[in-house]
Amino acid sequence: MAEVNKKELLEYLYGFMSENKKELFDKIIPERTKHVTVVLEDIFQPQNASAVLRTCDVFGIQDVHIIENENEYNINPRVVHGASKWIDLHKYNEKENNTLECINKLKADGYKIFGTTPHTNDCLIQDIPLDEKVALMFGTEMTGLSKIAMDNVDGFVKIPMYGFTESLNISVSASICLYELKKRLKTSDINWQLPEGVQIEQLIQWSKKVIKDGTLIEKQYLAKLEKQKTQ
């Protein structure tokens, strides 16, 4: 589908939506980013998994990568509050080593992967370099990142702590990290926003989720265009 048709399709779908919803979409889409992404390895507590998704949506993180080696990633609807509808989940659960599959995919896509752990001295979250795309990798609540993850990430990052406690709940850690990185992106000259074409495609996907029979309406519109071309 050509980009000009995507714009026309978006306008067509917008015709089925309220003005308030359209204004909300247009307000939110410039804040979305793929410059920073989140990787979750074997998270097994549904409330924490869901809280991280809410955090990603709040700070405009569009992609979340889910590694399921031993634990299936379950979402608690009461915690997620619909956030999973607005972000893109990428699951890795079909390989013998899903962690390595995810890491290799992200590196091929140009990401520098930083494991989050309080037990290294690589850098603090406020000092993490943002000139390249960044993936923050979080491990399980009990044991942290796996050895395979620790051996294959590009570096490690931690949150500064000043008390006796050595670690934070994963959802709290994600909130602090993403708040810090989003704040830095917004005050930088880095081109962190989604490209125009990607923004339009994302708005189309969101629109189909809020319009009754949105996918069917899209198919009917595209079929009408094809018919016009053949006439």
mmCIF file of C-alpha atoms in Angstrom:
data_model
loop_
_atom_site.group_PDB
_atom_site.id
_atom_site.type_symbol
_atom_site.label_atom_id
_atom_site.label_comp_id
_atom_site.label_asym_id
_atom_site.label_seq_id
_atom_site.Cartn_x
_atom_site.Cartn_y
_atom_site.Cartn_z
ATOM 1 C CA MET A 1 0.000 0.000 0.000
ATOM 2 C CA ALA A 2 1.556 3.298 -1.103
ATOM 3 C CA GLU A 3 2.091 6.007 1.510
ATOM 4 C CA VAL A 4 -0.394 8.350 -0.170
ATOM 5 C CA ASN A 5 -3.032 5.642 0.145
ATOM 6 C CA LYS A 6 -2.131 5.177 3.795
ATOM 7 C CA LYS A 7 -2.851 8.843 4.414
ATOM 8 C CA GLU A 8 -6.148 8.532 2.577
ATOM 9 C CA LEU A 9 -6.995 5.368 4.500
ATOM 10 C CA LEU A 10 -6.270 7.110 7.799
ATOM 11 C CA GLU A 11 -8.545 10.006 6.889
ATOM 12 C CA TYR A 12 -11.238 7.522 5.910
ATOM 13 C CA LEU A 13 -10.953 5.680 9.212
ATOM 14 C CA TYR A 14 -10.936 8.963 11.112
ATOM 15 C CA GLY A 15 -14.393 9.554 9.651
ATOM 16 C CA PHE A 16 -15.693 6.754 11.886
ATOM 17 C CA MET A 17 -14.217 8.238 15.070
ATOM 18 C CA SER A 18 -15.174 11.012 17.464
ATOM 19 C CA GLU A 19 -13.330 14.331 17.332
ATOM 20 C CA ASN A 20 -12.061 13.758 20.862
ATOM 21 C CA LYS A 21 -10.492 10.426 19.934
ATOM 22 C CA LYS A 22 -8.880 11.853 16.789
ATOM 23 C CA GLU A 23 -7.437 14.772 18.744
ATOM 24 C CA LEU A 24 -6.102 12.365 21.369
ATOM 25 C CA PHE A 25 -4.415 10.187 18.731
ATOM 26 C CA ASP A 26 -2.858 13.223 17.041
ATOM 27 C CA LYS A 27 -1.593 14.474 20.403
ATOM 28 C CA ILE A 28 -0.053 11.169 21.448
ATOM 29 C CA ILE A 29 1.577 9.957 18.228
ATOM 30 C CA PRO A 30 4.401 12.599 18.215
ATOM 31 C CA GLU A 31 5.452 11.303 21.648
ATOM 32 C CA ARG A 32 5.850 7.705 20.470
ATOM 33 C CA THR A 33 9.357 6.335 19.972
ATOM 34 C CA LYS A 34 11.245 3.236 18.893
ATOM 35 C CA HIS A 35 14.584 4.830 19.750
ATOM 36 C CA VAL A 36 14.240 3.218 23.169
ATOM 37 C CA THR A 37 12.691 -0.199 23.632
ATOM 38 C CA VAL A 38 12.173 -2.589 26.534
ATOM 39 C CA VAL A 39 13.050 -6.288 26.757
ATOM 40 C CA LEU A 40 11.517 -8.501 29.448
ATOM 41 C CA GLU A 41 13.095 -11.897 30.077
ATOM 42 C CA ASP A 42 10.960 -14.579 31.751
ATOM 43 C CA ILE A 43 8.816 -12.245 33.848
ATOM 44 C CA PHE A 44 6.348 -14.450 35.725
ATOM 45 C CA GLN A 45 4.382 -12.170 38.055
ATOM 46 C CA PRO A 46 1.325 -10.870 36.120
ATOM 47 C CA GLN A 47 0.990 -7.678 38.141
ATOM 48 C CA ASN A 48 4.600 -6.690 37.421
ATOM 49 C CA ALA A 49 4.357 -7.645 33.758
ATOM 50 C CA SER A 50 1.228 -5.552 33.378
ATOM 51 C CA ALA A 51 2.652 -2.596 35.290
ATOM 52 C CA VAL A 52 5.649 -2.487 32.946
ATOM 53 C CA LEU A 53 3.316 -2.305 29.933
ATOM 54 C CA ARG A 54 1.473 0.623 31.521
ATOM 55 C CA THR A 55 4.793 2.348 32.126
ATOM 56 C CA CYS A 56 5.881 1.853 28.510
ATOM 57 C CA ASP A 57 2.642 3.344 27.230
ATOM 58 C CA VAL A 58 2.871 6.287 29.631
ATOM 59 C CA PHE A 59 6.369 7.193 28.422
ATOM 60 C CA GLY A 60 5.662 6.593 24.744
ATOM 61 C CA ILE A 61 7.658 3.382 24.254
ATOM 62 C CA GLN A 62 6.025 1.699 21.273
ATOM 63 C CA ASP A 63 7.782 -1.694 21.245
ATOM 64 C CA VAL A 64 8.141 -4.212 24.058
ATOM 65 C CA HIS A 65 10.022 -7.475 23.509
ATOM 66 C CA ILE A 66 8.893 -10.474 25.550
ATOM 67 C CA ILE A 67 11.204 -13.468 26.062
ATOM 68 C CA GLU A 68 9.446 -16.634 27.223
ATOM 69 C CA ASN A 69 12.012 -19.326 28.012
ATOM 70 C CA GLU A 70 10.452 -20.833 31.135
ATOM 71 C CA ASN A 71 7.648 -18.455 32.043
ATOM 72 C CA GLU A 72 4.703 -17.435 29.887
ATOM 73 C CA TYR A 73 4.119 -13.685 29.950
ATOM 74 C CA ASN A 74 0.667 -13.166 31.466
ATOM 75 C CA ILE A 75 -1.125 -9.840 31.611
ATOM 76 C CA ASN A 76 -3.396 -8.771 34.463
ATOM 77 C CA PRO A 77 -6.244 -6.731 32.904
ATOM 78 C CA ARG A 78 -6.931 -4.938 36.184
ATOM 79 C CA VAL A 79 -3.359 -3.626 36.257
ATOM 80 C CA VAL A 80 -2.629 -3.023 32.582
ATOM 81 C CA HIS A 81 -5.737 -0.800 32.139
ATOM 82 C CA GLY A 82 -5.781 -1.378 28.375
ATOM 83 C CA ALA A 83 -2.194 -0.248 27.802
ATOM 84 C CA SER A 84 -1.390 -3.404 25.829
ATOM 85 C CA LYS A 85 -3.787 -2.193 23.114
ATOM 86 C CA TRP A 86 -1.571 0.784 22.291
ATOM 87 C CA ILE A 87 1.895 -0.770 22.262
ATOM 88 C CA ASP A 88 3.393 -3.504 20.089
ATOM 89 C CA LEU A 89 4.381 -6.730 21.817
ATOM 90 C CA HIS A 90 7.030 -8.912 20.174
ATOM 91 C CA LYS A 91 7.231 -12.392 21.690
ATOM 92 C CA TYR A 92 10.140 -14.825 21.490
ATOM 93 C CA ASN A 93 9.048 -18.331 22.476
ATOM 94 C CA GLU A 94 9.738 -20.671 19.558
ATOM 95 C CA LYS A 95 13.516 -21.181 19.671
ATOM 96 C CA GLU A 96 15.718 -23.311 21.882
ATOM 97 C CA ASN A 97 17.271 -20.111 23.173
ATOM 98 C CA ASN A 98 14.786 -17.274 22.925
ATOM 99 C CA THR A 99 17.016 -14.843 24.811
ATOM 100 C CA LEU A 100 19.753 -15.061 22.205
ATOM 101 C CA GLU A 101 17.192 -14.876 19.406
ATOM 102 C CA CYS A 102 15.845 -11.607 20.800
ATOM 103 C CA ILE A 103 19.275 -10.111 21.442
ATOM 104 C CA ASN A 104 20.512 -10.949 17.944
ATOM 105 C CA LYS A 105 17.353 -9.502 16.375
ATOM 106 C CA LEU A 106 17.683 -6.234 18.272
ATOM 107 C CA LYS A 107 21.388 -5.900 17.474
ATOM 108 C CA ALA A 108 20.624 -6.496 13.789
ATOM 109 C CA ASP A 109 18.073 -3.673 14.029
ATOM 110 C CA GLY A 110 20.728 -1.312 15.362
ATOM 111 C CA TYR A 111 20.057 -1.416 19.096
ATOM 112 C CA LYS A 112 22.647 -1.297 21.844
ATOM 113 C CA ILE A 113 21.361 -3.594 24.568
ATOM 114 C CA PHE A 114 21.865 -2.712 28.219
ATOM 115 C CA GLY A 115 21.103 -5.190 30.956
ATOM 116 C CA THR A 116 19.598 -3.612 34.056
ATOM 117 C CA THR A 117 21.296 -4.860 37.202
ATOM 118 C CA PRO A 118 22.457 -3.288 40.483
ATOM 119 C CA HIS A 119 25.523 -5.524 40.581
ATOM 120 C CA THR A 120 27.772 -3.916 37.947
ATOM 121 C CA ASN A 121 29.533 -0.578 37.645
ATOM 122 C CA ASP A 122 29.187 0.098 33.919
ATOM 123 C CA CYS A 123 27.022 3.244 34.021
ATOM 124 C CA LEU A 124 24.100 4.874 35.746
ATOM 125 C CA ILE A 125 20.799 5.305 33.934
ATOM 126 C CA GLN A 126 21.329 9.065 33.624
ATOM 127 C CA ASP A 127 24.648 8.456 31.841
ATOM 128 C CA ILE A 128 23.582 5.833 29.316
ATOM 129 C CA PRO A 129 24.519 6.948 25.774
ATOM 130 C CA LEU A 130 21.534 7.759 23.568
ATOM 131 C CA ASP A 131 23.264 8.541 20.271
ATOM 132 C CA GLU A 132 22.304 5.015 19.145
ATOM 133 C CA LYS A 133 19.044 3.166 19.705
ATOM 134 C CA VAL A 134 18.814 1.629 23.181
ATOM 135 C CA ALA A 135 17.164 -1.538 24.449
ATOM 136 C CA LEU A 136 16.785 -1.911 28.219
ATOM 137 C CA MET A 137 16.672 -5.542 29.300
ATOM 138 C CA PHE A 138 14.986 -6.566 32.567
ATOM 139 C CA GLY A 139 15.229 -10.008 34.146
ATOM 140 C CA THR A 140 13.082 -12.082 36.449
ATOM 141 C CA GLU A 141 12.021 -10.757 39.818
ATOM 142 C CA MET A 142 13.920 -13.390 41.803
ATOM 143 C CA THR A 143 17.143 -14.054 39.891
ATOM 144 C CA GLY A 144 17.547 -11.169 37.469
ATOM 145 C CA LEU A 145 18.907 -11.641 33.953
ATOM 146 C CA SER A 146 20.047 -15.051 32.785
ATOM 147 C CA LYS A 147 23.732 -15.822 32.240
ATOM 148 C CA ILE A 148 23.155 -15.917 28.481
ATOM 149 C CA ALA A 149 21.697 -12.425 28.644
ATOM 150 C CA MET A 150 24.532 -11.150 30.834
ATOM 151 C CA ASP A 151 27.112 -12.635 28.445
ATOM 152 C CA ASN A 152 25.592 -11.122 25.288
ATOM 153 C CA VAL A 153 24.338 -7.632 26.142
ATOM 154 C CA ASP A 154 26.451 -4.644 25.108
ATOM 155 C CA GLY A 155 26.661 -3.171 28.588
ATOM 156 C CA PHE A 156 25.014 -2.803 31.958
ATOM 157 C CA VAL A 157 23.100 0.029 33.552
ATOM 158 C CA LYS A 158 21.837 0.599 37.081
ATOM 159 C CA ILE A 159 19.715 3.025 39.033
ATOM 160 C CA PRO A 160 21.572 4.931 41.759
ATOM 161 C CA MET A 161 20.447 3.813 45.214
ATOM 162 C CA TYR A 162 21.266 5.352 48.573
ATOM 163 C CA GLY A 163 19.670 3.008 51.099
ATOM 164 C CA PHE A 164 20.194 -0.478 52.500
ATOM 165 C CA THR A 165 17.962 -2.167 49.922
ATOM 166 C CA GLU A 166 19.901 -3.445 46.909
ATOM 167 C CA SER A 167 17.129 -3.792 44.336
ATOM 168 C CA LEU A 168 13.779 -2.427 43.200
ATOM 169 C CA ASN A 169 10.607 -4.061 41.957
ATOM 170 C CA ILE A 170 10.897 -4.497 38.164
ATOM 171 C CA SER A 171 7.939 -2.211 37.438
ATOM 172 C CA VAL A 172 9.450 0.520 39.619
ATOM 173 C CA SER A 173 12.831 0.075 37.939
ATOM 174 C CA ALA A 174 11.257 0.334 34.499
ATOM 175 C CA SER A 175 9.392 3.499 35.503
ATOM 176 C CA ILE A 176 12.518 5.238 36.782
ATOM 177 C CA CYS A 177 14.608 4.210 33.770
ATOM 178 C CA LEU A 178 12.037 5.189 31.146
ATOM 179 C CA TYR A 179 11.236 8.492 32.821
ATOM 180 C CA GLU A 180 14.922 9.388 32.797
ATOM 181 C CA LEU A 181 15.520 8.341 29.190
ATOM 182 C CA LYS A 182 12.371 10.029 27.843
ATOM 183 C CA LYS A 183 13.272 13.250 29.658
ATOM 184 C CA ARG A 184 16.729 13.188 28.098
ATOM 185 C CA LEU A 185 15.398 12.433 24.619
ATOM 186 C CA LYS A 186 12.944 15.334 24.726
ATOM 187 C CA THR A 187 15.702 17.793 25.626
ATOM 188 C CA SER A 188 18.155 16.439 23.033
ATOM 189 C CA ASP A 189 18.610 16.994 19.301
ATOM 190 C CA ILE A 190 18.276 13.239 18.655
ATOM 191 C CA ASN A 191 15.714 12.273 16.015
ATOM 192 C CA TRP A 192 13.803 9.984 18.368
ATOM 193 C CA GLN A 193 10.249 10.365 17.075
ATOM 194 C CA LEU A 194 8.638 7.896 14.701
ATOM 195 C CA PRO A 195 9.102 8.770 11.003
ATOM 196 C CA GLU A 196 5.988 10.214 9.373
ATOM 197 C CA GLY A 197 5.162 7.023 7.494
ATOM 198 C CA VAL A 198 5.472 4.937 10.647
ATOM 199 C CA GLN A 199 3.289 7.411 12.540
ATOM 200 C CA ILE A 200 0.568 7.094 9.898
ATOM 201 C CA GLU A 201 0.743 3.294 9.975
ATOM 202 C CA GLN A 202 0.538 3.326 13.777
ATOM 203 C CA LEU A 203 -2.467 5.639 13.706
ATOM 204 C CA ILE A 204 -4.163 3.259 11.282
ATOM 205 C CA GLN A 205 -3.579 0.347 13.654
ATOM 206 C CA TRP A 206 -4.899 2.326 16.625
ATOM 207 C CA SER A 207 -7.929 3.473 14.648
ATOM 208 C CA LYS A 208 -8.907 -0.079 13.714
ATOM 209 C CA LYS A 209 -8.832 -0.995 17.410
ATOM 210 C CA VAL A 210 -11.352 1.646 18.460
ATOM 211 C CA ILE A 211 -13.694 1.491 15.459
ATOM 212 C CA LYS A 212 -16.319 -1.230 15.490
ATOM 213 C CA ASP A 213 -15.410 -3.677 12.706
ATOM 214 C CA GLY A 214 -12.377 -1.531 11.953
ATOM 215 C CA THR A 215 -10.474 -4.281 10.147
ATOM 216 C CA LEU A 216 -13.511 -5.060 7.974
ATOM 217 C CA ILE A 217 -13.951 -1.384 7.150
ATOM 218 C CA GLU A 218 -10.309 -1.217 6.085
ATOM 219 C CA LYS A 219 -10.703 -4.271 3.828
ATOM 220 C CA GLN A 220 -13.803 -2.808 2.208
ATOM 221 C CA TYR A 221 -12.012 0.489 1.583
ATOM 222 C CA LEU A 222 -8.990 -1.201 -0.005
ATOM 223 C CA ALA A 223 -11.236 -3.433 -2.123
ATOM 224 C CA LYS A 224 -13.039 -0.334 -3.365
ATOM 225 C CA LEU A 225 -9.703 1.234 -4.355
ATOM 226 C CA GLU A 226 -8.649 -1.892 -6.245
ATOM 227 C CA LYS A 227 -11.951 -1.965 -8.076
ATOM 228 C CA GLN A 228 -11.537 1.672 -9.117
ATOM 229 C CA LYS A 229 -8.079 0.911 -10.521
ATOM 230 C CA THR A 230 -9.427 -1.843 -12.762
ATOM 231 C CA GLN A 231 -12.265 0.226 -14.174
#
